[in-house]
Each structure stands twice: as structure tokens, then as C-alpha cells.
mmCIF file with all atom_site columns, C-alpha atoms in Angstrom:
data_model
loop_
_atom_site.group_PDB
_atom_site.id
_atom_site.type_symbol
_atom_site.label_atom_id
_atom_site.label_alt_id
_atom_site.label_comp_id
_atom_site.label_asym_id
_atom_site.label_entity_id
_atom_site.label_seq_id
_atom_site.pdbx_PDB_ins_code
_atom_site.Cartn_x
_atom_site.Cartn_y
_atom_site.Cartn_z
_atom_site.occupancy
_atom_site.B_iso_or_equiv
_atom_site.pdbx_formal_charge
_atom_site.auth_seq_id
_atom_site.auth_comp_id
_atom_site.auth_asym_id
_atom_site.auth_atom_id
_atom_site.pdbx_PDB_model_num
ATOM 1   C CA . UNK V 1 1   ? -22.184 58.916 -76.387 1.00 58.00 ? 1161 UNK V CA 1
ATOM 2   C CA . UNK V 1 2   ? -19.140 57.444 -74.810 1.00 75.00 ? 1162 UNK V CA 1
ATOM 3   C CA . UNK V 1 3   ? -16.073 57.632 -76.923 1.00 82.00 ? 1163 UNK V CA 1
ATOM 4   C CA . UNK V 1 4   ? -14.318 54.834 -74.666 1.00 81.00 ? 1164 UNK V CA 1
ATOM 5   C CA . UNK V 1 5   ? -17.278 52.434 -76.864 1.00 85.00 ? 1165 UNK V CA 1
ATOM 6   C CA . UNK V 1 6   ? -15.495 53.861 -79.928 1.00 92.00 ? 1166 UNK V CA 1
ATOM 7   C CA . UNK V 1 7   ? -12.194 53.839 -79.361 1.00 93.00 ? 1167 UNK V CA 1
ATOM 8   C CA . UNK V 1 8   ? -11.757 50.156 -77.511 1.00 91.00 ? 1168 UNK V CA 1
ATOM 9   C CA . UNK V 1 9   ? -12.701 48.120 -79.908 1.00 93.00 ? 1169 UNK V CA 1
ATOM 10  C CA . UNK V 1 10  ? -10.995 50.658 -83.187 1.00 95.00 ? 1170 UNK V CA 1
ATOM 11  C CA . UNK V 1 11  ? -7.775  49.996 -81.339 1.00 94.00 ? 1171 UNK V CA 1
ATOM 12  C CA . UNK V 1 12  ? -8.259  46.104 -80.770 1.00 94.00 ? 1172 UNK V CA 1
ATOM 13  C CA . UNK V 1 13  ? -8.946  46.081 -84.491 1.00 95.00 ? 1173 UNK V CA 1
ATOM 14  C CA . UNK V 1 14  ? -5.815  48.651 -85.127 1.00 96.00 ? 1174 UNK V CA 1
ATOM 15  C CA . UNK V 1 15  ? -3.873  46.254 -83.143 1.00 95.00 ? 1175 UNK V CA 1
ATOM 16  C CA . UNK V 1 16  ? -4.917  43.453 -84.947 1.00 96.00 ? 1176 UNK V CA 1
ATOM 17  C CA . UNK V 1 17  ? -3.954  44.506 -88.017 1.00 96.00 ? 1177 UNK V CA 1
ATOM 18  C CA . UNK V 1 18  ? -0.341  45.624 -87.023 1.00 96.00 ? 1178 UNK V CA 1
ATOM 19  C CA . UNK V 1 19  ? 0.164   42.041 -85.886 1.00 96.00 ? 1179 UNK V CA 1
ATOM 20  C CA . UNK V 1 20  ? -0.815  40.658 -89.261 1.00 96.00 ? 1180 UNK V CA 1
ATOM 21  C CA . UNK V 1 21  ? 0.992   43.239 -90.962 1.00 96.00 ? 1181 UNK V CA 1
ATOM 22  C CA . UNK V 1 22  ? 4.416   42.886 -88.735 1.00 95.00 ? 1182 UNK V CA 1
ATOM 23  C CA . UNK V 1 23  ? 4.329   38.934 -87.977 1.00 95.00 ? 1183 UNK V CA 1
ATOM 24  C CA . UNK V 1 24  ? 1.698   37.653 -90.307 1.00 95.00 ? 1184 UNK V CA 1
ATOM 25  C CA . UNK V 1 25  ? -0.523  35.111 -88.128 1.00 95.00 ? 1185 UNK V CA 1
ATOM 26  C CA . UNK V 1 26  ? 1.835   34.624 -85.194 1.00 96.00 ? 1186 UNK V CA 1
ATOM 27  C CA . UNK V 1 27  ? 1.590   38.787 -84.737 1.00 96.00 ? 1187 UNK V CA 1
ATOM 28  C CA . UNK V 1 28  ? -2.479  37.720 -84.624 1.00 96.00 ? 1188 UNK V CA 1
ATOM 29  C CA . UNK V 1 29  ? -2.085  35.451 -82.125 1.00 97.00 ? 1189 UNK V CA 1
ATOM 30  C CA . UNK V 1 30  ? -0.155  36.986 -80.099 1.00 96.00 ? 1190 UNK V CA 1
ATOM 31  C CA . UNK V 1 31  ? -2.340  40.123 -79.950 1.00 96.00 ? 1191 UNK V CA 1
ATOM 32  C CA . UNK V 1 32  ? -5.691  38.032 -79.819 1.00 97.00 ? 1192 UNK V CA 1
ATOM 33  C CA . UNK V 1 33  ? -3.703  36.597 -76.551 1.00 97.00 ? 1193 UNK V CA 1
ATOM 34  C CA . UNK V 1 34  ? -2.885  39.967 -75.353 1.00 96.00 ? 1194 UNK V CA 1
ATOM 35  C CA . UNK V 1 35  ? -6.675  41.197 -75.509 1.00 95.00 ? 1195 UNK V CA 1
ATOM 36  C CA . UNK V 1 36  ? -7.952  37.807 -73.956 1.00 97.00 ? 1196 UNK V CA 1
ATOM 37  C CA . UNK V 1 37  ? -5.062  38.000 -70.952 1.00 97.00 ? 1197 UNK V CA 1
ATOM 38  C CA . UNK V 1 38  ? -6.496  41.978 -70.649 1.00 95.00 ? 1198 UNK V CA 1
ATOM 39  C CA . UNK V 1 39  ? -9.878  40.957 -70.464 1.00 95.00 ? 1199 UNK V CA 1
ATOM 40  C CA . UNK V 1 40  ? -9.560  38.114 -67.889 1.00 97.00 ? 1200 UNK V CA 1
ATOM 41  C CA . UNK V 1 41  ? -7.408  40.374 -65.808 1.00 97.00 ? 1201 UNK V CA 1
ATOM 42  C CA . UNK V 1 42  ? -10.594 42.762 -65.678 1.00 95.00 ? 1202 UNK V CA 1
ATOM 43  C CA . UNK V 1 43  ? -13.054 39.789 -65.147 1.00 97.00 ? 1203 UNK V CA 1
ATOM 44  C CA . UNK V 1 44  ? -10.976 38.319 -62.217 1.00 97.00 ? 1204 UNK V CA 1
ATOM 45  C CA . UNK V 1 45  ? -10.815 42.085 -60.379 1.00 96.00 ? 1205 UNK V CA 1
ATOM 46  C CA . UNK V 1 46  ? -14.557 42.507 -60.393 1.00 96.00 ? 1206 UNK V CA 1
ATOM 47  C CA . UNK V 1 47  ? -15.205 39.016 -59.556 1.00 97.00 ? 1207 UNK V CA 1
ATOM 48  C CA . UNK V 1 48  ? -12.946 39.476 -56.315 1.00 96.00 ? 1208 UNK V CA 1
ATOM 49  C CA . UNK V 1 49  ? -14.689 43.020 -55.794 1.00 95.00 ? 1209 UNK V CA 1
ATOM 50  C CA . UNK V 1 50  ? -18.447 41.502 -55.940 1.00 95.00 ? 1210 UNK V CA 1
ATOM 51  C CA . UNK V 1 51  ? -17.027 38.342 -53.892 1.00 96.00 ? 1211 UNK V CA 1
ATOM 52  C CA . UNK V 1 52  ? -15.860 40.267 -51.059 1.00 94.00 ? 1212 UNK V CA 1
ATOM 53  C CA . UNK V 1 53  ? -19.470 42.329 -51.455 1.00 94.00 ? 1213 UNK V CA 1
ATOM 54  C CA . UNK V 1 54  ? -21.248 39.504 -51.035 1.00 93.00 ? 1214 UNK V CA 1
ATOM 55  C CA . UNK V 1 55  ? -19.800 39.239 -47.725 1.00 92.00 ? 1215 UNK V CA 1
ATOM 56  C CA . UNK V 1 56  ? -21.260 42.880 -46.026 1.00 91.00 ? 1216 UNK V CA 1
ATOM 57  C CA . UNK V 1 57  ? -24.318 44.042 -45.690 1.00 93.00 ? 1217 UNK V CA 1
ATOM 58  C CA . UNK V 1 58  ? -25.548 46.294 -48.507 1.00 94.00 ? 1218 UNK V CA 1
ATOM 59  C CA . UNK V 1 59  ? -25.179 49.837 -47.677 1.00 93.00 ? 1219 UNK V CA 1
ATOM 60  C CA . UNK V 1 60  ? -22.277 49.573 -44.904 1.00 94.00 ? 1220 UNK V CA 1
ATOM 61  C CA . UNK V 1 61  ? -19.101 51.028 -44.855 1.00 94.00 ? 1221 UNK V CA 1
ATOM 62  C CA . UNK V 1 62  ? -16.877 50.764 -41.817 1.00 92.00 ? 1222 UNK V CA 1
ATOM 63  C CA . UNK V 1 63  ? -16.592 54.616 -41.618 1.00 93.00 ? 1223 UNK V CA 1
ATOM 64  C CA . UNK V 1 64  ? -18.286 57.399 -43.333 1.00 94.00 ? 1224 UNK V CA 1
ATOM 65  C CA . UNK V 1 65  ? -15.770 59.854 -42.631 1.00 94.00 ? 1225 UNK V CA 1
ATOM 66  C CA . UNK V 1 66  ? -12.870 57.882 -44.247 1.00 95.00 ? 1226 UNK V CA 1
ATOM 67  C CA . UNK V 1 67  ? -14.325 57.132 -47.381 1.00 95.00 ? 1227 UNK V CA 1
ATOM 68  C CA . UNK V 1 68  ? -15.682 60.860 -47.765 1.00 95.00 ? 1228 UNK V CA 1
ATOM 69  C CA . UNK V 1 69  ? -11.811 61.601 -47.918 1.00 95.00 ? 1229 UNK V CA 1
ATOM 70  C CA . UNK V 1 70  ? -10.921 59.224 -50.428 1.00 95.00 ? 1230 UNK V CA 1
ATOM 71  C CA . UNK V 1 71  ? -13.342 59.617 -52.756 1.00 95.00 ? 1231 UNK V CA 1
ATOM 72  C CA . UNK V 1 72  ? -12.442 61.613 -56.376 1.00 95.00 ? 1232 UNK V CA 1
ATOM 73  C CA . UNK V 1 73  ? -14.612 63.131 -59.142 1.00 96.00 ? 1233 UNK V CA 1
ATOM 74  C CA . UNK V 1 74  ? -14.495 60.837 -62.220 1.00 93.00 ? 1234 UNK V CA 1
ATOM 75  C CA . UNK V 1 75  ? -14.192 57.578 -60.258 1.00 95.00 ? 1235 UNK V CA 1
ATOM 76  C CA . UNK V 1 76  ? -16.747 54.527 -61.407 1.00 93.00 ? 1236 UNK V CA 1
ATOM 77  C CA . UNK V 1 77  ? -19.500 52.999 -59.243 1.00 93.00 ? 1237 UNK V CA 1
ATOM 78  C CA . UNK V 1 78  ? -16.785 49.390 -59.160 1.00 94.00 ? 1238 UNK V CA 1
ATOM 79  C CA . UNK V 1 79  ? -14.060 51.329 -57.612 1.00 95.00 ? 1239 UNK V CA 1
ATOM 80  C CA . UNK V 1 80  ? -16.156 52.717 -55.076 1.00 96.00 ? 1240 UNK V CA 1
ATOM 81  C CA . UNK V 1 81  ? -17.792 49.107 -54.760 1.00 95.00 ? 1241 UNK V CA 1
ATOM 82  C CA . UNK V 1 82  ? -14.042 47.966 -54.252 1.00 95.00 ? 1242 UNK V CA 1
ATOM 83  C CA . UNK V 1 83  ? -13.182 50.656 -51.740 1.00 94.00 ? 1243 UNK V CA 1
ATOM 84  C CA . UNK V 1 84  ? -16.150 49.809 -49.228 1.00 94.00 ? 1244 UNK V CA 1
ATOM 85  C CA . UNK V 1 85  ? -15.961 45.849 -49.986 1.00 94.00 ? 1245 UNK V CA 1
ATOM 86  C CA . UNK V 1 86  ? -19.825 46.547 -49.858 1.00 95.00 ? 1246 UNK V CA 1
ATOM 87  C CA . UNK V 1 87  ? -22.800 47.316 -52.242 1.00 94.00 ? 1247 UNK V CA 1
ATOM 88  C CA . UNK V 1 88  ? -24.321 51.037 -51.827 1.00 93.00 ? 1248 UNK V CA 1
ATOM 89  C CA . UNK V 1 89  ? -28.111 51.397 -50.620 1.00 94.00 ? 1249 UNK V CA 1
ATOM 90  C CA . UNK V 1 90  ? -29.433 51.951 -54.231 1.00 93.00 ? 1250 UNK V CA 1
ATOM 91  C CA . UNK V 1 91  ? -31.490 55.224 -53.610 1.00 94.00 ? 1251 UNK V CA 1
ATOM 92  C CA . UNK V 1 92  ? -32.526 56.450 -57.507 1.00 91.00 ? 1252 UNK V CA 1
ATOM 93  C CA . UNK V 1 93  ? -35.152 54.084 -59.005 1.00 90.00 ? 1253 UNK V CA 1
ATOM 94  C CA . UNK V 1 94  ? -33.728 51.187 -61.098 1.00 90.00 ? 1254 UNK V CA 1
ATOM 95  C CA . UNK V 1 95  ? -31.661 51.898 -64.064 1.00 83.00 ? 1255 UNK V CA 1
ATOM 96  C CA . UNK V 1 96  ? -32.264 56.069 -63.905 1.00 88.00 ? 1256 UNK V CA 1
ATOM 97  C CA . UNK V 1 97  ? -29.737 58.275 -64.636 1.00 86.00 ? 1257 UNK V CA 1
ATOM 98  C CA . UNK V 1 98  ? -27.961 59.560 -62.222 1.00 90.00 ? 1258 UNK V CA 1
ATOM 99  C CA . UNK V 1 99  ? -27.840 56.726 -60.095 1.00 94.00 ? 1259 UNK V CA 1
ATOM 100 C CA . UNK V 1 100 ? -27.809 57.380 -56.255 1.00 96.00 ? 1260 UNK V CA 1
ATOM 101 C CA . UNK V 1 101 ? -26.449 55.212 -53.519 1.00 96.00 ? 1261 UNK V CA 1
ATOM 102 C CA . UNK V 1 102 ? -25.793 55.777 -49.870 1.00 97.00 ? 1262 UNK V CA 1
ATOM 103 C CA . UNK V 1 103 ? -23.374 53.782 -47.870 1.00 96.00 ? 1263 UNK V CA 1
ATOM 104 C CA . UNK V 1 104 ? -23.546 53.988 -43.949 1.00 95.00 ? 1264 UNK V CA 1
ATOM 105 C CA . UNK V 1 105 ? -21.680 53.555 -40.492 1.00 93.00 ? 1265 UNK V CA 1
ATOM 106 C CA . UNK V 1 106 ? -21.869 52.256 -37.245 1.00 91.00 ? 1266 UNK V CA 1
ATOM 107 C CA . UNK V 1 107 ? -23.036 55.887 -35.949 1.00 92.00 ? 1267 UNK V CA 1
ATOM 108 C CA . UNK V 1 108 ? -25.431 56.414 -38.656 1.00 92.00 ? 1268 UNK V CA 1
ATOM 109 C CA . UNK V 1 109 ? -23.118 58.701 -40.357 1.00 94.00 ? 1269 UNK V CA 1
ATOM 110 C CA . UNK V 1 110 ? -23.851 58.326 -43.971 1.00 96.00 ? 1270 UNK V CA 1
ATOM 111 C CA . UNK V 1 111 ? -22.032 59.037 -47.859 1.00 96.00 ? 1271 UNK V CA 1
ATOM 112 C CA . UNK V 1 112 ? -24.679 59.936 -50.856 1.00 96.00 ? 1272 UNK V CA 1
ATOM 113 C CA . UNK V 1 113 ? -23.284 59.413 -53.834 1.00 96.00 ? 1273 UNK V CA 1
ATOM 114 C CA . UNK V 1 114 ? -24.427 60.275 -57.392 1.00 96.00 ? 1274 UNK V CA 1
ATOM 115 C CA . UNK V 1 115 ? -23.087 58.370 -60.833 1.00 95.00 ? 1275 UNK V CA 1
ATOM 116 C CA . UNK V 1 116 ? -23.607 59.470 -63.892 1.00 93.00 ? 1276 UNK V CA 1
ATOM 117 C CA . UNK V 1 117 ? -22.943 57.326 -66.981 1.00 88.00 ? 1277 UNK V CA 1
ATOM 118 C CA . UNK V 1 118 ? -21.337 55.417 -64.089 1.00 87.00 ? 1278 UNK V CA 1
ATOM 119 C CA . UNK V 1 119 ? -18.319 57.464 -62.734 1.00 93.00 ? 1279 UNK V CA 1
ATOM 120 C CA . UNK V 1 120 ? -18.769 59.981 -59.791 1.00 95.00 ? 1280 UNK V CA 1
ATOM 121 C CA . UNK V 1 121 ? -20.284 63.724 -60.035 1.00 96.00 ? 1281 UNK V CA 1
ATOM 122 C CA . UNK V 1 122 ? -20.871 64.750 -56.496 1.00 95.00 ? 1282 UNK V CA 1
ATOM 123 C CA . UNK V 1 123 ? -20.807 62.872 -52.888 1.00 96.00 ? 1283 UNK V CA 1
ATOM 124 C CA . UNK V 1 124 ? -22.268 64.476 -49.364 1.00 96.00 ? 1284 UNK V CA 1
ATOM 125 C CA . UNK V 1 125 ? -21.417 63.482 -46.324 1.00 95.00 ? 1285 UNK V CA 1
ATOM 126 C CA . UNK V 1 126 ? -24.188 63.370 -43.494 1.00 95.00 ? 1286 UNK V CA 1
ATOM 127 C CA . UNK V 1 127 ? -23.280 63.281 -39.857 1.00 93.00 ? 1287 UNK V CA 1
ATOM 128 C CA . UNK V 1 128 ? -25.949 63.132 -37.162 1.00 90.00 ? 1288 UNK V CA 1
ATOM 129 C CA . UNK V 1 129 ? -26.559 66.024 -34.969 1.00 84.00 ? 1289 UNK V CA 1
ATOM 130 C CA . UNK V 1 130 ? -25.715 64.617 -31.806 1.00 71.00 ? 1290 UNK V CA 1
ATOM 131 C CA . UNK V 1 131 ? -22.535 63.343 -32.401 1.00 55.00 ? 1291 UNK V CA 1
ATOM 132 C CA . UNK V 1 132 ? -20.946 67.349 -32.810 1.00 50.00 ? 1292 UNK V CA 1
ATOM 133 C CA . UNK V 1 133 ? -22.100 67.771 -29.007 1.00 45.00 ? 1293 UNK V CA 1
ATOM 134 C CA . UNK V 1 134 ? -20.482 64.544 -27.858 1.00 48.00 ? 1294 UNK V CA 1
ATOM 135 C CA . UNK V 1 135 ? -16.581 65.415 -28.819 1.00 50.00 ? 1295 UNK V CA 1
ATOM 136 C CA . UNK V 1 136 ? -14.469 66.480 -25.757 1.00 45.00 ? 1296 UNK V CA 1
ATOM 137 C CA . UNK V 1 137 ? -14.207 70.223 -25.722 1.00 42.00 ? 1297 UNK V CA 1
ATOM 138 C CA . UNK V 1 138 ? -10.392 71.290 -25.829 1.00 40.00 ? 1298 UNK V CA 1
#
């Protein structure tokens, strides 16, 4: 179980409380504005993520390579979203666990990357074969 589905809404409630406790309704209000602010600053960032999603292909990413070196264990699936600007090939069947998706290049290089509970486990990057022979030797 994730504690994060504990613990958010025991410290809205926690909060809530200290208001009334320190200012009495205008402490309530204040927090209940603080949560709603919070919350609409999260809405707005994913809306902008899916909006400029919308806008590539799913699956592409405008190099492999690059986001192979920026990606870290423990991130979730809408960071990842945010750092391509594009929806991953969805390669696990629907709503399995892990969840697999594969974002590719303009030379068919390719990331595979695995989510459980939604944050990151493991990535591979796959380059093709003939594209080691074609570098300049030197």
C-alpha cells in the first residue's frame, strides 16, 4: 500500500485543525485556500504536460540517447511524459503491473521503460546494429 494515500490527506486534516485551533475560522480558510491553490498548481502542470503530448506522435522522442541520460530510478510515468513532450508506446497490456512503454527516435534507436506503482524501476536503451559501423573511426 502506498503510504503517500495515508499521509496526504492525515496532514490536510492535521493542517486543518491547526488553523481552527490558531485562528479559529479565518486559520480554516486560509488553509482550505492553501490546499485548493496546491491542487490547481498540480492540475495546471499536467494539463500543460498532456497538452504539449497531444501535439507528438505517441512513442517519439527527439533522441533516445539523451533521454537514456536523464532518466533516474524513482521518477513517475508524468515526469517522463513531461521530459519527452510525448506519450510512450504502451507495451504491457492495459492496466498490468509493471507497466511498459517504449519511446523512439529518428534512427530507430529506442528507450524501454518499466513503472511500477507508477515511478521508474529499470530503463534499456536499444541502438540498432548498423549505426556502431557508421561512426568515423578515429
Amino acid at each position: 500500500m502506498n503510504l503517500r494515500n495515508i499521509l496526504v490527506p492525515l496532514g490536510a486534516v492535521a493542517l486543518l485543525g491547526f488553523g481552527f485551533t490558531a485562528y479559529g475560522w479565518a486559520g480554516v480558510a486560509a488553509v482550505v485556500g492553501g490546499l485548493m491553490m496546491w491542487a490547481l498548481l498540480h492540475f495546471t502542470r499536467l494539463m500543460n504536460v498532456m497538452r504539449k503530448a497531444a501535439k507528438r506522435p505517441i512513442g517519439y522522442v527527439g533522441s533516445a540517447v539523451m533521454l537514456n541520460a536523464r532518466l533516474a530510478e524513482g521518477v513517475n510515468l508524468m515526469h517522463v511524459v513531461a521530459m519527452t513532450q510525448a506519450l510512450g508506446e504502451q507495451l504491457s497490456t492495459e492496466g498490468a503491473d509493471p507497466e511498459i512503454y517504449r519511446w523512439t527516435d529518428g534512427t530507430r534507436s529506442h528507450v524501454t521503460c518499466e513503472f511500477r506503482h507508477g515511478k521508474l524501476v529499470k530503463w534499456t536503451l536499444v541502438r540498432p546494429e548498423g549505426e556502431a559501423a557508421a561512426e568515423p573511426q578515429g
